[in-house]
Amino acid sequence: MAGAEHDLRSWDDEDPDSHDDDSPPYWFPGETMPPHARAMGLTHHTVEGALLDFGGRLDPAKRVHYWTAWALLVVFGLPVVFAVMRLAYLF
């Protein structure tokens, strides 16, 4: 290119991210999974691991996340309460 100071097609080798340690970013799936869940073989690809990953991303400081956690507690807790009530009724 005649008259151009810089070739725009050349790659800039300067990395603006100086703290890059080749670890995946925190927003990648499965990064908020507890270490003991990973040791058991759970990943964000399994149903249980996906729930743990989703729950680990909830921030209690955010109001929507707070109510989402309570809604999940009700959704997963009510079947257990109903099963215990059914057993109590049978005996």
XYZ file of C-alpha atoms in Angstrom:
91
model
C 0.000 0.000 0.000
C 1.566 3.176 -1.135
C 1.674 5.994 1.373
C 0.265 4.021 4.319
C 2.234 4.170 7.541
C 0.811 0.948 9.004
C -0.351 -2.189 7.298
C -3.855 -2.766 8.698
C -3.632 -6.449 7.823
C -0.697 -7.049 10.167
C -1.420 -8.650 13.497
C -0.752 -6.707 16.684
C 1.273 -8.992 18.947
C 0.827 -6.747 21.965
C -1.562 -8.494 24.362
C -3.601 -5.897 26.279
C -4.575 -8.609 28.792
C -1.386 -8.891 30.836
C -2.894 -11.245 33.448
C -3.808 -13.978 30.962
C -2.902 -17.322 32.502
C -4.718 -19.511 29.954
C -7.505 -20.248 32.427
C -11.086 -20.013 31.172
C -13.020 -16.864 32.121
C -15.383 -17.006 35.077
C -18.433 -16.653 32.831
C -17.767 -19.936 31.003
C -20.177 -22.742 31.950
C -19.108 -24.863 34.876
C -16.715 -22.343 36.404
C -18.895 -21.768 39.494
C -19.222 -25.474 40.261
C -17.976 -26.454 43.735
C -14.708 -28.413 43.727
C -16.234 -31.436 45.463
C -18.910 -31.637 42.747
C -16.202 -31.675 40.098
C -14.417 -34.410 42.037
C -17.602 -36.497 41.860
C -17.612 -36.094 38.087
C -20.439 -33.571 37.785
C -20.152 -31.091 34.951
C -22.485 -28.467 33.541
C -23.523 -31.106 30.991
C -25.313 -33.261 33.597
C -28.684 -32.326 35.068
C -27.424 -32.159 38.647
C -24.278 -30.305 37.618
C -26.264 -27.776 35.601
C -28.442 -27.033 38.635
C -25.361 -26.621 40.818
C -23.757 -24.370 38.231
C -26.916 -22.270 37.932
C -27.259 -22.011 41.709
C -23.621 -21.048 42.038
C -24.105 -18.123 39.690
C -26.928 -16.596 41.732
C -25.844 -13.436 43.527
C -27.748 -12.829 46.792
C -27.099 -9.078 46.503
C -29.352 -8.906 43.442
C -33.056 -8.901 44.264
C -34.067 -10.987 41.223
C -31.494 -13.648 42.065
C -32.721 -13.709 45.662
C -36.303 -14.392 44.603
C -35.176 -16.883 41.988
C -33.394 -18.874 44.693
C -36.555 -18.907 46.822
C -38.657 -19.982 43.847
C -36.249 -22.845 43.140
C -36.375 -23.868 46.794
C -40.174 -24.024 46.649
C -40.217 -25.886 43.327
C -37.773 -28.546 44.501
C -38.953 -28.645 48.110
C -42.711 -29.025 47.666
C -42.578 -32.558 46.197
C -40.560 -33.665 49.220
C -43.060 -32.071 51.608
C -45.974 -33.706 49.776
C -44.251 -37.125 49.862
C -43.690 -36.842 53.619
C -47.323 -35.779 54.096
C -48.468 -38.793 52.058
C -46.359 -41.138 54.212
C -47.695 -39.555 57.385
C -51.248 -40.020 56.093
C -50.660 -43.700 55.299
C -49.362 -44.525 58.790
